[in-house]
Amino acid sequence: MALPASAVRAFEPPPQPEREAPARTTCPRRHSRVEAELAASRPGSVAASVGAGPPRGVSDEFNSRPLLEKPRKASSSLAGAACAPLFALLSRRRRRRMHVLRRRWDLGSLCRALLTRGLAALGHSLKHVLCSIFSKIFGPLASVGNMDEKSNKLLLALVMLFLFAVIVLQYVCPGTECQLLRLQAFSSPVPDPYRSEDESSARFVPRYNFTRSDLLRKVDFDIKGDDLIVFLHIQKTGGTTFGRHLVRNIQLEQPCECRVGQKKCTCHRPGKRETWLFSRFSTGWSCGLHADWTELTSCVPSVVDGKRDSRLRPSRWRIFQNLDAASKDKLGSPNTNAGANSPSSTKARNTSKSGKNFHYITILRDPVSRYLSEWRHVQRGATWKASLHVCDGRPPTSEELPSCYTGDDWSGCPLKEFMDCPYNLANNRQVRMLSDLTLVGCYNLSVMPEKQRNKVLLESAKSNLKRMAFFGLTEFQRKTQYLFEKTFNMNFISPFTQYNTTRASSVEINEEIQKRIEGLNFLDMELYSYAKDLFLQRYQFMRQKDHQEARRKRQEQRRFLKGRLLQTHFLSQGQGQSQNQNQNQSQNANPNANQNLTQNLTQNLVQNLTQSSSQKENRKSAKQNAGKEQNDSTSSGTNDYIGSVEKWR
């Protein structure tokens, strides 16, 4: 039964005023959503009727018309209109949150679109700017064709020109040391690794005058022959680190064999079972623990002559036997203690009966730092009781060399007690280990007065140090490496490391204690000052010699390049003359053409021969002059250096 029209109107919603359509936004999705909401809010629209449903109190089948049925494939606007009433059913807080999320999403998409369009516009404008710049610079080249094609062709031409220049340079100057290939203008200057390692000035004022033979240390070390390096290891001078460098960090034809877990390495000569190094890490303590100059010069020749195998491990009685025999030979000789330190005696000590040459080396350290380091080492329990201290074939007696402590060791001793012991061997240790103790009666202090004894020991230590093949300083690791490489012509694999923080540097002492340590080691202080002066003068002398050698090589390279250029110029000129003569021969048909051609050819041949002979003579004279210049440069460099030393003084 159908209801009357008035009842149907009563159930219908009241009419609402039509809203004006909002202005169209830039975002298409937001515009479609707003249109869908407005369409759903209109009373007579299809979406409103679909969203509203049947009136209250009426069944679902009531007034079901085909127009109100939900289509199978609804558009996006209809779907948004259908979801609008559901959105209205949410709470105000949830709706506000969803609105904020929608706005953020819209802003993100808008920013991404603006960013992409801005980058595209920037690239387009940049392209136009570059094209205009290329057109202004390369206007004549850009007159034909498209700009992209012209730029590609220009780049290809530049690349081909660069490759051609590289090929020409490699042909003219094939060596790697060519000065033309060193682009110093585009490279940052390389810092000098040897400059001011101890944070002091590179140029110093020398205090001592040394001759050229004292400064120039060049040992013709023959590792395949009979030469032997003997390392005198003084306690707490960094000798352990330097000894490891000698067996593990040096470039050799046959490197030392070092096994894991063993301190000693096998350092054989190439093709022989003989050692070339006499040190702690190669032969062990063959002449006693930390043998000094007196022990080594007496023991090493006897050990090497008695046992030529690389395993130089004589027993304790064998060491005493060798030292006793050496002392008897020395006492039986006409040259006694007065001339034991003369050049003839040192030369005799540096050679053995088998003809082996011994090259002694050592490392020195600042006396105060070395003294504190030894004190810390003694605190940890070190005693060096195994040291023999053999002199004149016998060790010192307990009266000659009393002990500073009672017990097994001197561990935990304070610094004051360490300094108060008058028989402490740490006092002036470097002078005692580098001097010839036979000159002062070994360890017998009653042979001569103390002042005279100290003077003889100091002069003997200076003389032995100056005549050594090499010595280094712990405070100058890189300079020590440089001088060793230049002296023995042997290179290390990795550079030395300068350690500025040590156990001795961690000890804080006041000025009074430092002055007392310097007073206890006054001989070492004088020796170290002498050694540092000689060391730095040797370094500067060798560096100047290297600079002179590099300058001579550059001059030779310039002469060589100039000769190559002249040779190519003469060849090209001769080829051009021959081509001109051929053209003249083809153009001129007179009977005297052949005669003129032969005359011209003979003249050219004679000129070429004379030019080649003159070039050969110039090369010979250049070589002779280069040799003379080298000798003159070395002599002049030496004179300049010694003259500069005198000026500094």
XYZ file of C-alpha atoms in Angstrom:
649
model
C 0.000 0.000 0.000
C 1.423 3.292 -1.051
C 1.774 6.204 1.357
C 0.412 9.595 0.463
C 2.754 12.259 -0.862
C 2.513 14.381 2.298
C 3.841 11.502 4.424
C 6.698 10.936 2.060
C 7.619 14.630 2.249
C 7.564 14.488 6.012
C 10.181 11.759 6.043
C 12.457 13.545 3.596
C 15.296 15.705 5.068
C 14.768 19.450 5.107
C 16.180 21.351 2.134
C 19.593 23.023 2.647
C 20.967 26.047 0.826
C 23.373 25.225 -1.971
C 27.043 25.884 -1.253
C 29.223 27.606 -3.731
C 31.900 25.522 -5.328
C 35.345 26.359 -3.925
C 38.111 27.699 -6.077
C 40.087 25.055 -7.932
C 43.328 24.125 -6.170
C 46.585 23.095 -7.721
C 46.345 19.552 -6.382
C 44.015 17.431 -8.606
C 43.398 14.800 -5.904
C 42.274 17.364 -3.336
C 40.001 19.043 -5.922
C 38.261 15.748 -6.705
C 37.824 15.025 -2.988
C 36.228 18.438 -2.329
C 33.877 18.006 -5.289
C 32.851 14.610 -3.966
C 32.084 16.042 -0.511
C 29.984 18.833 -2.022
C 28.126 16.370 -4.197
C 27.374 14.227 -1.168
C 26.083 17.230 0.762
C 23.590 18.236 -1.932
C 20.089 16.930 -1.120
C 19.015 15.823 -4.560
C 22.195 14.113 -5.610
C 22.644 10.435 -6.149
C 25.502 10.139 -3.692
C 23.414 11.773 -0.954
C 20.573 9.368 -1.495
C 22.976 6.436 -1.510
C 24.677 7.594 1.650
C 21.451 8.489 3.450
C 19.696 5.161 2.904
C 15.984 4.567 3.588
C 14.141 6.769 6.036
C 13.686 5.765 9.661
C 10.998 3.153 10.225
C 10.981 1.925 6.631
C 12.382 -1.418 5.580
C 15.214 -1.872 3.193
C 12.937 -3.124 0.446
C 10.878 0.031 0.639
C 10.996 2.223 -2.420
C 13.863 0.249 -3.901
C 14.382 1.727 -7.302
C 16.964 0.727 -9.874
C 18.402 4.219 -9.781
C 19.445 3.853 -6.149
C 21.230 0.560 -6.595
C 25.001 0.626 -6.086
C 26.851 0.231 -9.376
C 29.446 -2.462 -9.752
C 32.207 -0.146 -10.918
C 31.912 3.150 -9.196
C 34.155 6.081 -10.079
C 36.594 7.651 -7.680
C 34.249 10.572 -7.012
C 31.405 8.268 -6.079
C 33.725 6.228 -3.848
C 34.878 9.396 -2.040
C 31.231 10.466 -1.677
C 30.337 7.100 -0.185
C 33.166 7.320 2.341
C 32.324 10.881 3.398
C 29.496 9.930 5.850
C 31.767 7.293 7.398
C 34.419 9.965 7.942
C 31.766 12.128 9.610
C 31.026 9.350 12.098
C 34.624 9.505 13.491
C 35.522 11.551 16.531
C 36.698 15.108 16.179
C 40.226 14.247 17.308
C 40.595 11.433 14.793
C 39.206 13.580 12.001
C 41.650 16.400 12.831
C 44.524 13.961 12.795
C 43.493 12.529 9.416
C 43.188 16.076 8.005
C 46.726 16.873 9.195
C 48.075 13.683 7.569
C 46.345 14.527 4.297
C 47.740 18.062 4.312
C 51.254 16.784 4.986
C 51.005 14.265 2.172
C 49.789 16.979 -0.163
C 52.633 19.311 0.860
C 55.238 16.537 0.351
C 53.971 15.733 -3.112
C 53.858 19.421 -3.948
C 57.459 19.934 -2.726
C 58.684 16.936 -4.730
C 57.009 18.246 -7.848
C 58.464 21.712 -7.326
C 61.929 20.271 -6.679
C 61.947 18.148 -9.844
C 60.668 20.997 -11.970
C 63.193 23.407 -10.413
C 66.098 21.055 -11.051
C 64.963 20.563 -14.634
C 64.756 24.323 -15.137
C 68.174 24.833 -13.514
C 69.758 22.196 -15.745
C 68.186 23.721 -18.799
C 69.417 27.214 -17.899
C 72.893 25.870 -17.068
C 73.029 24.156 -20.427
C 72.142 27.416 -22.158
C 74.795 29.293 -20.163
C 77.484 26.758 -21.051
C 76.458 26.810 -24.670
C 76.707 30.584 -24.721
C 80.151 30.479 -23.076
C 81.410 27.902 -25.588
C 79.961 29.903 -28.426
C 81.774 33.048 -27.249
C 85.110 31.325 -26.640
C 85.055 28.995 -29.628
C 83.036 31.185 -31.941
C 84.920 30.347 -35.147
C 84.694 26.638 -34.432
C 80.981 26.785 -33.538
C 79.829 28.421 -36.739
C 78.771 25.187 -38.432
C 76.431 22.461 -37.145
C 74.627 21.940 -33.910
C 76.066 23.032 -30.574
C 76.077 19.517 -29.040
C 77.859 17.998 -32.009
C 80.422 20.792 -32.024
C 81.138 20.455 -28.300
C 81.573 16.690 -28.635
C 83.974 17.182 -31.522
C 85.892 19.795 -29.546
C 86.264 17.484 -26.541
C 87.425 14.662 -28.793
C 90.007 16.956 -30.377
C 91.324 18.020 -26.952
C 91.625 14.404 -25.799
C 93.471 13.422 -28.957
C 95.823 16.387 -28.538
C 96.586 15.365 -24.948
C 97.338 11.766 -25.965
C 99.598 12.974 -28.745
C 101.515 15.200 -26.302
C 101.984 12.285 -23.887
C 103.319 10.072 -26.699
C 105.746 12.787 -27.827
C 106.997 13.296 -24.258
C 107.529 9.564 -23.782
C 109.496 9.434 -27.027
C 111.657 12.471 -26.274
C 112.125 11.735 -22.558
C 111.536 8.045 -21.789
C 113.109 8.148 -18.311
C 110.998 8.366 -15.177
C 113.252 11.103 -13.798
C 112.461 13.513 -16.597
C 112.003 16.996 -15.245
C 109.399 17.816 -17.879
C 106.972 15.329 -16.361
C 107.211 16.775 -12.848
C 104.316 19.157 -12.538
C 105.512 20.893 -9.401
C 103.190 23.818 -9.921
C 100.131 21.614 -9.434
C 101.485 19.464 -6.620
C 101.834 20.425 -2.982
C 105.402 20.510 -1.655
C 106.426 17.282 0.093
C 107.624 17.913 3.660
C 111.139 16.857 4.505
C 110.872 13.758 6.762
C 114.314 14.425 8.260
C 113.700 18.043 9.261
C 113.726 18.935 12.965
C 112.804 15.603 14.510
C 113.481 16.897 17.997
C 111.450 20.099 17.386
C 114.649 22.136 17.093
C 115.900 24.231 14.206
C 117.244 22.352 11.195
C 120.308 24.598 10.979
C 122.536 24.442 14.027
C 125.763 26.139 15.019
C 128.586 23.549 15.096
C 131.035 23.597 17.960
C 133.748 21.279 16.605
C 135.843 21.326 13.453
C 135.918 18.071 11.518
C 137.801 17.194 8.366
C 136.228 15.856 5.181
C 137.301 12.309 6.033
C 135.515 12.613 9.395
C 132.285 13.805 7.790
C 132.229 11.540 4.738
C 131.317 8.004 5.801
C 131.112 5.694 2.788
C 131.780 2.022 3.537
C 132.205 -0.299 0.574
C 130.405 -3.087 2.401
C 130.719 -6.399 0.548
C 128.058 -8.690 1.958
C 129.183 -11.530 -0.323
C 132.808 -11.171 0.770
C 134.407 -11.016 4.217
C 132.925 -7.802 5.657
C 131.177 -8.036 9.024
C 129.004 -5.488 10.865
C 129.536 -5.572 14.648
C 126.826 -3.905 16.726
C 127.907 -2.527 20.119
C 124.689 -2.528 22.136
C 124.630 -0.073 25.056
C 121.844 -0.552 27.600
C 118.684 1.584 27.285
C 119.688 3.457 24.139
C 117.114 1.965 21.781
C 119.549 -0.690 20.575
C 116.920 -3.435 20.721
C 114.708 -1.593 18.222
C 117.652 -0.854 15.927
C 118.846 -4.477 16.161
C 115.407 -5.685 15.057
C 115.563 -3.289 12.114
C 118.849 -4.876 11.024
C 117.428 -8.413 10.870
C 113.782 -7.800 9.915
C 113.515 -4.470 8.097
C 116.374 -4.366 5.603
C 116.335 -5.112 1.870
C 118.739 -7.928 1.044
C 119.288 -10.425 -1.729
C 118.999 -13.158 0.901
C 116.972 -11.803 3.863
C 117.484 -13.022 7.410
C 115.406 -16.030 8.414
C 113.430 -15.208 11.561
C 111.221 -17.867 13.093
C 108.169 -17.169 15.194
C 108.875 -17.319 18.922
C 112.660 -17.013 18.576
C 114.652 -13.850 19.181
C 117.640 -14.768 17.033
C 117.572 -14.847 13.249
C 119.877 -16.526 10.748
C 121.591 -13.887 8.602
C 123.713 -15.716 6.012
C 125.658 -14.266 3.132
C 124.229 -15.019 -0.330
C 125.386 -18.510 -1.266
C 127.348 -19.054 1.976
C 126.743 -20.311 5.491
C 128.517 -17.364 7.108
C 126.954 -14.461 8.927
C 127.423 -10.844 7.867
C 126.058 -9.406 11.149
C 127.429 -9.798 14.682
C 124.651 -8.687 17.022
C 122.270 -9.856 19.689
C 119.559 -10.917 17.210
C 121.896 -12.743 14.807
C 124.680 -14.415 16.809
C 123.447 -13.871 20.364
C 125.656 -12.631 23.191
C 128.705 -14.431 21.806
C 131.172 -12.167 23.648
C 129.085 -11.742 26.786
C 125.966 -9.821 27.762
C 126.214 -6.223 26.490
C 129.908 -6.503 25.670
C 131.706 -3.151 25.513
C 134.386 -1.867 23.115
C 137.225 -3.530 25.030
C 135.516 -6.930 24.993
C 134.295 -6.826 21.391
C 137.585 -5.737 19.823
C 139.338 -8.617 21.620
C 136.646 -11.278 21.270
C 135.095 -10.862 17.813
C 138.226 -11.646 15.726
C 138.952 -14.748 17.805
C 135.367 -15.981 17.615
C 135.057 -15.401 13.869
C 138.441 -16.962 13.090
C 137.801 -19.912 15.396
C 134.267 -20.679 14.222
C 133.094 -19.534 10.803
C 129.666 -21.060 11.041
C 126.768 -18.614 11.402
C 125.821 -20.133 14.761
C 128.436 -18.275 16.768
C 127.576 -19.640 20.224
C 130.810 -20.313 22.155
C 130.494 -21.323 25.781
C 131.623 -19.226 28.741
C 135.024 -20.895 28.994
C 135.493 -20.445 25.263
C 134.899 -16.691 25.632
C 137.508 -16.451 28.407
C 139.920 -18.504 26.305
C 139.533 -16.196 23.321
C 139.869 -13.064 25.436
C 142.924 -14.463 27.239
C 144.631 -15.322 23.957
C 143.875 -11.886 22.549
C 145.218 -10.149 25.648
C 148.427 -12.239 25.555
C 148.968 -11.343 21.907
C 148.454 -7.684 22.707
C 150.776 -7.720 25.726
C 153.443 -9.585 23.791
C 153.399 -7.047 20.981
C 155.801 -4.070 21.049
C 152.892 -1.589 21.059
C 151.672 -1.489 24.659
C 148.956 0.624 26.243
C 150.514 3.881 25.155
C 149.793 3.208 21.498
C 146.814 0.946 21.795
C 144.514 3.647 20.520
C 146.646 4.697 17.557
C 145.336 4.400 13.982
C 147.576 1.419 13.281
C 146.247 -0.484 16.279
C 142.620 0.323 15.419
C 143.211 -0.856 11.864
C 144.670 -4.083 13.216
C 141.644 -4.548 15.448
C 139.259 -3.944 12.553
C 140.716 -6.890 10.626
C 141.182 -10.523 11.540
C 143.733 -13.166 10.586
C 141.414 -14.452 7.868
C 141.249 -10.975 6.303
C 137.740 -10.095 7.495
C 136.866 -6.418 7.841
C 134.925 -5.462 10.972
C 132.681 -2.392 10.845
C 131.590 -1.321 14.335
C 128.303 0.521 14.829
C 126.397 1.731 17.915
C 123.500 3.900 19.114
C 123.754 6.719 21.689
C 121.083 8.479 23.738
C 120.642 11.577 25.860
C 122.377 10.764 29.180
C 119.587 11.964 31.480
C 116.882 10.030 29.624
C 119.079 6.933 29.424
C 119.898 7.104 33.164
C 116.226 7.363 34.157
C 115.296 4.554 31.789
C 117.949 2.299 33.319
C 116.706 3.142 36.824
C 113.165 2.154 35.849
C 114.503 -1.043 34.307
C 116.415 -1.902 37.485
C 113.269 -1.206 39.497
C 111.527 -3.945 37.509
C 114.239 -6.469 38.486
C 116.948 -6.158 35.798
C 120.504 -6.811 37.009
C 122.680 -7.757 33.985
C 124.584 -10.138 36.256
C 125.608 -12.199 33.243
C 127.809 -9.367 31.944
C 131.447 -10.479 31.979
C 133.269 -7.093 32.030
C 136.388 -8.888 30.800
C 139.468 -6.682 30.472
C 143.026 -7.896 29.870
C 141.745 -11.451 29.760
C 140.066 -11.491 33.189
C 136.881 -10.190 34.855
C 137.099 -7.611 37.643
C 137.310 -8.728 41.247
C 134.697 -7.929 43.888
C 137.039 -5.300 45.342
C 137.482 -3.604 41.958
C 133.772 -3.680 41.136
C 131.628 -3.976 44.288
C 127.864 -4.492 44.100
C 125.361 -1.773 44.973
C 122.776 -4.151 46.483
C 122.545 -7.323 48.499
C 120.255 -10.037 47.292
C 119.076 -11.340 43.959
C 118.180 -7.988 42.434
C 117.651 -4.300 43.139
C 113.949 -4.176 42.388
C 111.909 -1.383 43.907
C 114.876 0.834 44.679
C 114.098 4.570 44.902
C 115.862 7.072 42.677
C 117.836 8.586 45.564
C 119.308 5.215 46.520
C 120.097 4.525 42.865
C 122.024 7.797 42.620
C 123.800 7.444 45.968
C 125.681 4.243 45.042
C 129.280 5.244 44.062
C 129.892 1.918 42.236
C 126.814 2.164 40.039
C 127.778 1.252 36.472
C 124.926 3.409 35.166
C 127.076 6.475 35.839
C 128.904 7.457 32.609
C 128.010 4.096 31.068
C 128.295 5.267 27.461
C 131.847 6.597 27.930
C 132.953 3.452 29.742
C 131.508 1.121 27.074
C 133.006 3.075 24.143
C 136.502 3.668 25.554
C 139.497 1.353 25.721
C 139.663 0.355 29.378
C 143.162 -1.077 29.025
C 144.476 2.505 28.828
C 143.450 3.170 32.441
C 144.145 -0.209 34.017
C 140.632 -1.630 33.445
C 138.568 -1.437 36.655
C 141.506 -0.803 38.993
C 140.970 2.779 40.167
C 144.370 3.006 41.890
C 146.405 3.023 38.674
C 146.075 6.782 38.035
C 144.309 9.775 39.560
C 140.594 10.134 38.955
C 140.889 13.365 36.967
C 143.465 11.918 34.593
C 141.468 8.692 34.287
C 138.312 10.575 33.284
C 140.212 12.599 30.694
C 141.777 9.502 29.115
C 138.434 7.678 29.045
C 136.646 10.613 27.412
C 139.290 11.120 24.722
C 139.382 7.406 23.996
C 135.574 7.253 23.676
C 135.532 10.259 21.313
C 138.297 8.785 19.178
C 136.622 5.376 18.915
C 133.257 6.944 18.158
C 134.703 9.116 15.386
C 136.511 6.154 13.798
C 133.428 3.905 13.886
C 131.818 3.123 10.573
C 128.474 4.426 11.829
C 126.692 5.613 14.947
C 123.160 6.898 15.420
C 121.189 8.858 17.975
C 117.937 7.715 19.562
C 116.493 11.224 19.347
C 116.961 11.307 15.524
C 115.466 8.086 14.159
C 114.925 9.187 10.544
C 118.338 10.827 10.299
C 119.869 7.655 11.757
C 118.156 5.611 9.059
C 119.331 8.012 6.342
C 122.984 7.968 7.437
C 123.037 4.177 7.763
C 121.616 3.748 4.263
C 124.150 6.187 2.804
C 127.059 4.650 4.719
C 126.509 0.977 3.868
C 124.442 1.398 0.659
C 121.693 -0.761 2.206
C 118.055 0.372 2.297
C 115.380 -0.339 4.879
C 111.909 -1.501 3.906
C 109.821 0.737 6.184
C 110.888 4.045 7.757
C 111.928 4.335 11.386
C 109.422 5.670 13.913
C 110.278 8.462 16.306
C 108.839 7.712 19.760
C 108.588 10.890 21.820
C 106.905 9.220 24.810
C 108.986 6.661 26.713
C 109.210 5.346 30.263
C 111.918 7.897 31.007
C 109.759 10.769 29.746
C 106.967 9.732 32.117
C 109.255 10.288 35.133
C 108.755 13.756 36.591
C 111.876 15.187 38.205
C 112.670 18.647 39.442
C 115.567 20.807 38.347
C 117.728 19.824 41.319
C 117.523 16.092 40.563
C 118.202 16.733 36.880
C 121.333 18.699 37.705
C 122.507 15.918 39.995
C 121.968 13.313 37.256
C 123.916 15.496 34.838
C 126.704 15.765 37.411
C 126.845 11.996 37.878
C 127.039 11.583 34.075
C 129.239 14.557 33.217
C 131.442 12.438 30.925
C 128.396 11.134 29.067
C 127.071 14.688 28.724
C 130.328 15.796 27.094
C 130.424 12.734 24.835
C 126.799 13.169 23.758
C 127.381 16.833 22.897
C 130.374 15.812 20.777
C 128.435 12.945 19.139
C 125.402 15.127 18.361
C 127.564 17.783 16.733
C 129.383 15.199 14.602
C 126.131 13.409 13.738
C 124.330 16.544 12.518
C 127.358 17.761 10.579
C 127.583 14.389 8.839
C 123.903 14.555 8.020
C 124.153 18.046 6.529
C 127.255 17.106 4.579
C 125.563 14.038 3.067
C 122.441 16.010 2.220
C 124.478 18.666 0.423
C 126.262 15.946 -1.489
C 122.916 14.457 -2.538
C 121.705 17.867 -3.739
C 124.868 18.317 -5.794
C 124.432 14.866 -7.332
C 120.803 15.619 -8.209
C 121.849 18.947 -9.777
C 124.486 17.167 -11.871
C 121.907 14.632 -13.089
C 119.531 17.421 -14.086
C 122.300 19.104 -16.083
C 123.065 15.838 -17.871
C 119.382 15.398 -18.693
C 119.206 18.916 -20.114
C 122.254 18.236 -22.290
C 120.726 14.967 -23.457
C 117.397 16.593 -24.333
C 119.150 19.428 -26.131
C 121.151 16.926 -28.179
C 118.011 14.987 -29.096
C 116.247 18.138 -30.226
C 119.220 19.239 -32.337
C 119.451 15.782 -33.882
C 115.760 15.774 -34.864
C 116.100 19.315 -36.235
C 119.067 18.383 -38.451
C 117.316 15.250 -39.699
C 114.147 17.161 -40.618
C 116.252 19.850 -42.336
C 118.148 17.250 -44.363
C 114.922 15.569 -45.444
C 113.472 18.933 -46.542
C 116.571 19.681 -48.635
C 116.413 16.295 -50.347
C 112.738 16.822 -51.193
C 113.460 20.253 -52.660
C 116.244 18.793 -54.779
C 113.930 16.091 -56.134
C 111.338 18.714 -57.071
C 113.964 20.832 -58.820
C 115.170 17.774 -60.701
C 111.668 17.024 -62.008
C 111.057 20.652 -63.063
C 114.421 21.379 -64.711
C 115.041 19.363 -67.854
C 118.373 20.880 -68.926
C 121.399 18.550 -69.400
C 123.287 20.116 -66.464
C 120.609 19.047 -63.938
C 122.220 15.698 -63.134
C 125.578 17.342 -62.520
C 124.041 19.944 -60.175
C 122.129 17.232 -58.358
C 125.237 15.142 -57.708
C 127.116 18.200 -56.496
C 124.316 19.104 -54.088
C 124.101 15.536 -52.791
C 127.831 15.330 -52.160
C 127.764 18.679 -50.379
C 124.890 17.534 -48.154
C 126.651 14.263 -47.340
C 129.823 16.105 -46.424
C 127.874 18.503 -44.201
C 126.055 15.664 -42.445
C 129.314 13.796 -41.843
C 131.000 16.857 -40.413
C 127.993 17.582 -38.210
C 127.871 14.002 -36.865
C 131.603 14.012 -36.125
C 131.327 17.370 -34.365
C 128.398 16.058 -32.314
C 130.419 13.023 -31.211
C 133.337 15.236 -30.231
C 130.991 17.510 -28.305
C 129.550 14.528 -26.441
C 132.999 13.257 -25.486
C 134.074 16.681 -24.319
C 130.803 17.062 -22.410
C 131.422 13.760 -20.603
C 134.963 14.826 -19.722
C 133.756 18.205 -18.561
C 130.981 16.532 -16.544
C 133.546 14.387 -14.756
C 135.690 17.426 -14.083
C 132.660 19.400 -12.939
C 131.636 16.554 -10.634
C 135.069 16.476 -9.011
C 135.143 20.246 -8.831
C 131.600 20.329 -7.405
C 132.388 17.779 -4.707
C 135.593 19.544 -3.755
C 133.937 22.955 -3.910
C 130.951 21.632 -1.955
C 133.263 20.311 0.729
C 135.186 23.570 0.867
C 131.949 25.552 0.995
C 130.624 23.402 3.806
C 133.809 23.621 5.869
C 133.965 27.343 5.142
C 130.389 27.742 6.316
C 131.248 25.846 9.491
C 134.103 28.258 10.152
C 131.747 31.179 9.535
C 129.233 29.755 11.990
C 131.966 29.427 14.582
